[in-house]
Each structure stands twice: as C-alpha cells, then as structure tokens.
Amino acid sequence: MVLVANAFNMAVLRPAGVPEEYHVITVITSMAPVLIYIGVWYDEDRQPYWEQSREHIVGDLVFVIIGAAVGSAIALVAIIDVGLPQFLQDIAAMAVGFMLSWGLFWWRNPTLYGREASR
C-alpha cells in the first residue's frame, strides 16, 4: 500500500502542486486499513467480525479511511509551521491519523473489543 500511495503522490499530488509535507497523508490513509484489519484477521476471538454483512464491512473501511485522512491532516495543519523536523511531523500525523481511524472502527464495532474494555 505504501508503494501505491507513493505512486499516487508522484503521479497526482506532485503535479497538482500539493506541498511534499502533505504527501504523508496518503501513506497514512492507505496503511490504516492494513494495520487495523490485520489484527481482526489473525485474532481468533475477532473472527465473528467477518460474518457481518458486506455493507457493514465496507462501511467500516470507509470510516477507517476517512478517519486516517482527516486525523493526519488535522495534525499536520496544526504543527506544520511549528518548525519540527519532517520526521517528527510525520510521526505526529501517523499517531493522530491511526488513533482517529481505530477509534472510529471501535465505535462502529464495540462488541469486537468488549472483553478488553471490561478488564
């Protein structure tokens, strides 16, 4: 997914004039579903998730993608002019983007993580 996001950055965003500092948003947005769904895919306790309707799963995916894009964009806009090194800006954007993305996924599937929440 990182290769696809970077190809998109080079083919679309760079020619459109989007500053390079914002290219990390597409990488975060493309990786958020991978990180979230790997845990759901491999955890035996979460296998009932895949028995839900296709529409529900696609809706979750849309929430994950939008959450990652919005969260990372908000973080970058807030810190882009602070003077932090690019690496720290990217890490902050990733943290906020992934947390908002996972939060929206959890919000749509609270029973999936019910046992962890009750501990």
Backbone as a chain_set.jsonl record, in Angstrom:
{"seq": "MVLVANAFNMAVLRPAGVPEEYHVITVITSMAPVLIYIGVWYDEDRQPYWEQSREHIVGDLVFVIIGAAVGSAIALVAIIDVGLPQFLQDIAAMAVGFMLSWGLFWWRNPTLYGREASR", "coords": {"N": [[0.815, -1.198, 0.0], [2.027, 1.169, 0.618], [3.645, 1.633, -1.57], [1.717, 2.058, -3.552], [0.501, 4.375, -2.546], [2.663, 6.168, -2.627], [3.148, 6.187, -5.387], [0.77, 7.378, -6.216], [1.153, 9.861, -4.999], [3.333, 10.834, -6.514], [2.315, 10.799, -9.129], [-0.07, 12.249, -9.061], [-0.448, 14.14, -6.853], [1.987, 15.625, -6.657], [2.261, 16.813, -9.333], [-0.035, 18.372, -9.147], [0.684, 20.304, -7.417], [0.658, 20.068, -4.654], [2.125, 20.568, -1.539], [5.087, 18.811, -0.497], [5.193, 18.085, 2.176], [2.651, 17.301, 2.861], [2.224, 14.904, 1.627], [2.473, 12.646, 3.139], [0.018, 12.088, 4.2], [-1.471, 10.539, 2.388], [-0.053, 8.152, 2.519], [-0.433, 7.373, 5.203], [-3.214, 7.144, 5.189], [-3.563, 5.028, 3.41], [-2.317, 2.952, 4.759], [-3.641, 2.62, 7.197], [-6.063, 0.956, 7.069], [-4.81, -1.509, 6.621], [-3.256, -1.936, 8.948], [-5.269, -2.008, 10.923], [-7.05, -4.035, 10.072], [-5.422, -6.297, 9.959], [-5.075, -7.127, 12.589], [-7.714, -7.868, 13.181], [-8.078, -9.888, 11.349], [-6.234, -11.946, 12.046], [-6.684, -12.571, 14.744], [-8.24, -14.928, 16.649], [-10.415, -14.564, 18.352], [-11.753, -12.487, 17.203], [-12.883, -13.29, 14.845], [-15.683, -13.544, 14.33], [-16.326, -11.067, 13.309], [-16.091, -11.112, 10.531], [-18.37, -12.33, 9.717], [-20.334, -10.506, 9.478], [-22.459, -8.34, 7.505], [-21.59, -7.557, 4.126], [-21.917, -4.899, 3.484], [-21.695, -3.646, 5.964], [-19.001, -4.146, 6.594], [-17.728, -2.81, 4.479], [-18.621, -0.231, 5.061], [-17.289, 0.128, 7.505], [-14.666, 0.14, 6.544], [-14.691, 2.485, 5.019], [-15.05, 4.369, 7.086], [-12.627, 3.967, 8.456], [-10.728, 4.785, 6.536], [-11.485, 7.476, 6.049], [-11.213, 8.479, 8.65], [-8.429, 8.186, 9.071], [-7.401, 9.884, 7.088], [-8.535, 12.421, 7.746], [-7.717, 12.743, 10.441], [-4.854, 12.671, 10.266], [-4.458, 14.83, 8.576], [-5.469, 16.994, 10.076], [-3.658, 16.972, 12.216], [-1.243, 17.55, 10.872], [-1.774, 20.106, 9.78], [-1.97, 21.534, 12.12], [0.633, 21.464, 13.164], [2.501, 22.042, 11.214], [3.807, 24.471, 10.781], [5.292, 24.844, 13.046], [7.952, 24.248, 13.189], [9.103, 21.829, 13.61], [11.159, 18.947, 12.869], [10.788, 17.185, 9.737], [10.465, 14.406, 10.073], [9.422, 14.148, 12.721], [7.013, 15.515, 12.403], [5.733, 13.784, 10.624], [5.506, 11.483, 12.231], [3.807, 12.423, 14.265], [1.518, 13.002, 12.746], [0.931, 10.42, 11.855], [0.335, 9.133, 14.293], [-1.963, 10.538, 15.224], [-3.69, 10.2, 13.02], [-3.917, 7.351, 12.825], [-4.967, 6.776, 15.348], [-7.457, 8.143, 15.361], [-8.64, 6.82, 13.243], [-8.697, 4.117, 14.159], [-10.245, 4.54, 16.401], [-12.732, 5.271, 15.282], [-13.303, 2.867, 13.999], [-13.525, 1.164, 16.23], [-15.686, 2.405, 17.471], [-17.726, 1.789, 15.706], [-17.774, -0.936, 16.042], [-18.141, -1.953, 18.82], [-18.529, -4.339, 20.27], [-16.595, -6.024, 19.381], [-14.254, -5.492, 20.697], [-14.979, -5.866, 23.287], [-14.268, -7.541, 25.504], [-11.691, -6.668, 26.197], [-12.223, -4.083, 26.996], [-13.696, -4.465, 29.292], [-11.923, -5.35, 31.169]], "CA": [[0.0, 0.0, 0.0], [2.922, 2.329, 0.635], [4.062, 1.874, -2.959], [0.573, 2.645, -4.253], [0.349, 5.752, -2.053], [3.755, 6.995, -3.166], [2.897, 6.349, -6.822], [-0.28, 8.388, -6.293], [1.775, 11.148, -4.676], [4.173, 11.282, -7.635], [1.541, 10.96, -10.358], [-1.218, 13.157, -8.944], [-0.299, 15.262, -5.923], [3.127, 16.481, -7.012], [1.903, 17.685, -10.465], [-1.098, 19.3, -8.744], [1.282, 21.362, -6.618], [0.488, 19.857, -3.216], [3.45, 20.543, -0.9], [5.553, 17.47, -0.156], [4.92, 17.811, 3.585], [1.326, 16.712, 2.982], [2.167, 13.615, 0.937], [2.399, 11.584, 4.139], [-1.399, 11.805, 4.47], [-1.9, 9.408, 1.563], [0.589, 6.941, 3.043], [-1.147, 7.024, 6.43], [-4.565, 6.726, 4.818], [-3.532, 3.712, 2.776], [-1.831, 1.945, 5.701], [-4.543, 2.449, 8.343], [-6.864, -0.278, 6.981], [-3.926, -2.67, 6.731], [-2.917, -2.132, 10.357], [-6.459, -2.342, 11.705], [-7.647, -5.297, 9.668], [-4.531, -7.431, 10.246], [-5.44, -7.588, 13.921], [-9.022, -8.524, 13.121], [-7.938, -11.086, 10.516], [-5.459, -13.006, 12.683], [-7.118, -12.855, 16.108], [-9.342, -15.886, 16.619], [-11.559, -14.015, 19.081], [-12.42, -11.463, 16.388], [-13.342, -13.872, 13.587], [-17.099, -13.262, 14.039], [-16.446, -9.813, 12.556], [-16.194, -11.399, 9.097], [-19.706, -12.856, 9.441], [-21.24, -9.37, 9.295], [-22.794, -8.084, 6.105], [-20.561, -6.898, 3.311], [-22.144, -3.458, 3.584], [-21.133, -3.196, 7.238], [-17.542, -4.181, 6.488], [-17.341, -1.704, 3.585], [-18.836, 0.99, 5.838], [-16.159, 0.233, 8.436], [-13.487, 0.52, 5.76], [-14.84, 3.909, 4.698], [-14.773, 5.106, 8.321], [-11.192, 3.857, 8.724], [-10.008, 5.619, 5.56], [-11.787, 8.882, 6.316], [-10.601, 8.822, 9.936], [-6.981, 8.338, 8.901], [-7.133, 11.085, 6.28], [-8.893, 13.621, 8.5], [-6.858, 12.844, 11.624], [-3.485, 13.046, 9.905], [-4.483, 16.183, 8.005], [-5.63, 17.944, 11.183], [-2.386, 17.027, 12.945], [-0.245, 18.262, 10.076], [-2.122, 21.523, 9.695], [-1.715, 22.146, 13.424], [2.053, 21.517, 13.545], [3.37, 22.196, 10.042], [4.593, 25.707, 10.876], [5.931, 24.922, 14.357], [9.386, 24.15, 12.995], [9.586, 20.485, 13.92], [11.708, 18.224, 11.721], [9.802, 16.449, 8.937], [10.254, 13.091, 10.678], [8.521, 14.29, 13.869], [5.702, 15.872, 11.869], [5.149, 12.564, 10.078], [5.147, 10.611, 13.35], [2.618, 13.001, 14.91], [0.39, 12.796, 11.838], [0.594, 8.993, 11.901], [-0.296, 8.823, 15.581], [-3.321, 11.089, 15.261], [-4.471, 9.553, 11.97], [-4.222, 5.973, 13.181], [-5.841, 6.731, 16.526], [-8.812, 8.508, 14.954], [-9.11, 5.736, 12.399], [-9.023, 2.981, 15.002], [-11.362, 4.957, 17.243], [-13.968, 5.152, 14.506], [-13.55, 1.432, 13.811], [-14.005, 0.654, 17.51], [-17.003, 2.981, 17.701], [-18.671, 1.026, 14.886], [-17.731, -2.35, 16.428], [-17.751, -2.013, 20.239], [-18.521, -5.704, 20.796], [-15.381, -6.681, 18.911], [-13.225, -5.268, 21.709], [-15.701, -5.827, 24.552], [-13.57, -8.183, 26.616], [-10.575, -5.816, 26.616], [-12.774, -2.887, 27.663], [-14.236, -4.811, 30.608], [-10.829, -5.744, 32.09]], "C": [[0.858, 1.261, 0.0], [3.373, 2.665, -0.783], [2.938, 2.516, -3.765], [0.394, 4.103, -3.84], [1.442, 6.657, -2.61], [3.625, 7.193, -4.672], [1.814, 7.401, -7.046], [0.289, 9.774, -6.011], [2.551, 11.694, -5.865], [3.351, 11.59, -8.886], [0.463, 12.031, -10.259], [-0.909, 14.375, -8.072], [0.852, 16.194, -6.285], [2.801, 17.369, -8.218], [0.813, 18.704, -10.123], [-0.573, 20.426, -7.866], [1.081, 21.237, -5.122], [1.88, 19.79, -2.583], [3.815, 19.132, -0.42], [5.286, 17.106, 1.302], [3.582, 17.095, 3.78], [1.199, 15.36, 2.298], [2.055, 12.448, 1.914], [0.944, 11.199, 4.446], [-1.868, 10.615, 3.644], [-1.281, 8.097, 2.041], [-0.136, 6.465, 4.303], [-2.53, 6.48, 6.103], [-4.574, 5.345, 4.182], [-3.095, 2.613, 3.743], [-2.774, 1.692, 6.879], [-5.416, 1.198, 8.214], [-6.017, -1.536, 7.128], [-3.639, -2.95, 8.202], [-4.119, -2.565, 11.19], [-6.966, -3.735, 11.355], [-6.722, -6.497, 9.845], [-4.85, -7.998, 11.625], [-6.754, -8.342, 13.933], [-8.9, -9.856, 12.37], [-7.291, -12.238, 11.284], [-5.904, -13.375, 14.091], [-8.351, -13.763, 16.065], [-10.587, -15.361, 17.318], [-12.353, -13.015, 18.255], [-12.926, -11.996, 15.044], [-14.832, -13.655, 13.311], [-17.312, -11.95, 13.276], [-16.719, -10.086, 11.082], [-17.539, -12.001, 8.722], [-20.735, -11.744, 9.259], [-21.499, -9.166, 7.8], [-21.644, -7.361, 5.399], [-20.695, -5.383, 3.404], [-21.559, -2.897, 4.869], [-19.607, -3.133, 7.162], [-17.046, -3.055, 5.584], [-17.545, -0.368, 4.294], [-17.723, 1.21, 6.852], [-14.906, 0.699, 7.709], [-13.528, 1.995, 5.382], [-14.541, 4.765, 5.931], [-13.283, 5.107, 8.634], [-10.407, 4.789, 7.806], [-10.238, 7.101, 5.834], [-11.15, 9.332, 7.634], [-9.108, 9.046, 9.824], [-6.649, 9.612, 8.137], [-7.398, 12.362, 7.081], [-7.967, 13.812, 9.705], [-5.449, 13.283, 11.283], [-3.43, 14.447, 9.314], [-4.609, 17.242, 9.106], [-4.316, 18.092, 11.944], [-1.342, 17.805, 12.161], [-0.533, 19.753, 9.995], [-1.788, 22.231, 11.008], [-0.227, 22.33, 13.705], [2.999, 21.841, 12.393], [4.284, 23.426, 10.158], [5.308, 25.869, 12.211], [7.451, 24.869, 14.231], [9.969, 22.805, 13.38], [10.215, 19.853, 12.675], [10.606, 17.413, 11.019], [9.463, 15.096, 9.559], [9.266, 13.165, 11.845], [7.114, 14.693, 13.439], [4.994, 14.628, 11.344], [4.694, 11.618, 11.184], [3.889, 11.128, 14.049], [1.381, 12.789, 14.048], [-0.044, 11.333, 11.839], [-0.145, 8.642, 13.183], [-1.748, 9.301, 15.61], [-4.207, 10.401, 14.223], [-4.863, 8.134, 12.32], [-5.162, 5.894, 14.379], [-7.279, 7.127, 16.174], [-9.427, 7.39, 14.115], [-9.538, 4.534, 13.233], [-10.196, 3.319, 15.922], [-12.697, 4.863, 16.524], [-14.317, 3.695, 14.252], [-14.113, 0.828, 15.092], [-15.417, 1.144, 17.789], [-18.078, 2.217, 16.915], [-18.756, -0.441, 15.302], [-17.366, -2.51, 17.903], [-17.727, -3.431, 20.8], [-17.266, -6.46, 20.4], [-14.259, -6.574, 19.939], [-13.841, -5.256, 23.109], [-14.954, -6.425, 25.723], [-12.404, -7.333, 27.103], [-11.089, -4.605, 27.383], [-13.277, -3.215, 29.07], [-13.16, -5.217, 31.608], [-10.352, -4.608, 32.916]], "O": [[0.465, 2.291, -0.548], [3.469, 3.835, -1.153], [3.182, 3.414, -4.57], [0.163, 4.967, -4.686], [1.17, 7.786, -3.018], [3.959, 8.263, -5.182], [1.921, 8.221, -7.958], [-0.046, 10.743, -6.694], [2.444, 12.876, -6.191], [3.657, 12.533, -9.617], [0.115, 12.654, -11.262], [-1.089, 15.513, -8.507], [0.708, 17.415, -6.226], [3.035, 18.576, -8.151], [0.744, 19.772, -10.732], [-1.288, 21.392, -7.595], [1.309, 22.199, -4.388], [2.728, 19.029, -3.049], [2.951, 18.365, 0.006], [5.165, 15.924, 1.625], [3.403, 16.366, 4.755], [0.145, 14.73, 2.388], [1.588, 11.372, 1.541], [0.686, 10.088, 4.908], [-2.595, 9.763, 4.155], [-1.921, 7.047, 1.972], [-0.417, 5.275, 4.442], [-2.963, 5.478, 6.672], [-5.507, 4.572, 4.399], [-3.468, 1.454, 3.561], [-2.699, 0.63, 7.498], [-5.507, 0.435, 9.175], [-6.471, -2.524, 7.705], [-3.769, -4.089, 8.65], [-3.984, -3.41, 12.076], [-7.277, -4.527, 12.245], [-7.207, -7.628, 9.878], [-4.889, -9.215, 11.805], [-6.887, -9.35, 14.627], [-9.555, -10.835, 12.728], [-7.744, -13.378, 11.188], [-5.513, -14.433, 14.583], [-9.381, -13.393, 15.503], [-11.703, -15.684, 16.912], [-13.507, -12.726, 18.574], [-13.354, -11.214, 14.195], [-15.217, -13.587, 12.144], [-18.363, -11.749, 12.666], [-17.495, -9.367, 10.453], [-17.83, -12.169, 7.538], [-21.887, -12.016, 8.921], [-20.829, -9.756, 6.953], [-20.849, -6.655, 6.019], [-19.693, -4.668, 3.404], [-20.992, -1.804, 4.873], [-18.999, -2.166, 7.621], [-16.044, -2.412, 5.897], [-16.725, 0.537, 4.144], [-17.263, 2.336, 7.042], [-14.173, 1.554, 8.207], [-12.504, 2.676, 5.424], [-13.85, 5.779, 5.826], [-12.733, 6.134, 9.033], [-9.515, 5.503, 8.262], [-9.292, 7.888, 5.849], [-10.611, 10.435, 7.722], [-8.572, 9.987, 10.411], [-5.72, 10.335, 8.5], [-6.574, 13.276, 7.087], [-7.491, 14.919, 9.955], [-4.901, 14.171, 11.936], [-2.459, 15.173, 9.529], [-3.928, 18.267, 9.065], [-3.908, 19.204, 12.277], [-0.63, 18.633, 12.729], [0.378, 20.57, 10.129], [-1.373, 23.39, 11.007], [0.146, 23.262, 14.418], [4.21, 21.904, 12.606], [5.416, 23.402, 9.675], [5.873, 26.929, 12.479], [8.159, 25.397, 15.088], [11.187, 22.653, 13.468], [9.841, 20.19, 11.552], [9.622, 17.013, 11.642], [8.301, 14.689, 9.569], [8.368, 12.33, 11.944], [6.132, 14.261, 14.043], [3.802, 14.436, 11.585], [3.622, 11.02, 11.091], [3.002, 10.344, 14.386], [0.318, 12.436, 14.558], [-1.238, 11.035, 11.826], [-1.147, 7.927, 13.149], [-2.648, 8.548, 15.98], [-5.352, 10.057, 14.518], [-6.017, 7.746, 12.135], [-6.05, 5.042, 14.421], [-8.222, 6.496, 16.652], [-10.604, 7.064, 14.271], [-10.626, 3.995, 13.031], [-11.044, 2.467, 16.187], [-13.687, 4.421, 17.106], [-15.49, 3.321, 14.283], [-15.075, 0.062, 15.045], [-16.253, 0.388, 18.285], [-19.194, 2.025, 17.397], [-19.719, -1.122, 14.949], [-16.361, -3.153, 18.208], [-16.966, -3.701, 21.729], [-16.919, -7.452, 21.042], [-13.414, -7.464, 20.038], [-13.258, -4.677, 24.026], [-14.997, -5.88, 26.826], [-12.148, -7.279, 28.306], [-10.442, -4.154, 28.328], [-13.287, -2.347, 29.943], [-13.463, -5.41, 32.785], [-9.445, -4.775, 33.731]]}, "num_chains": 1, "name": "protein.A"}
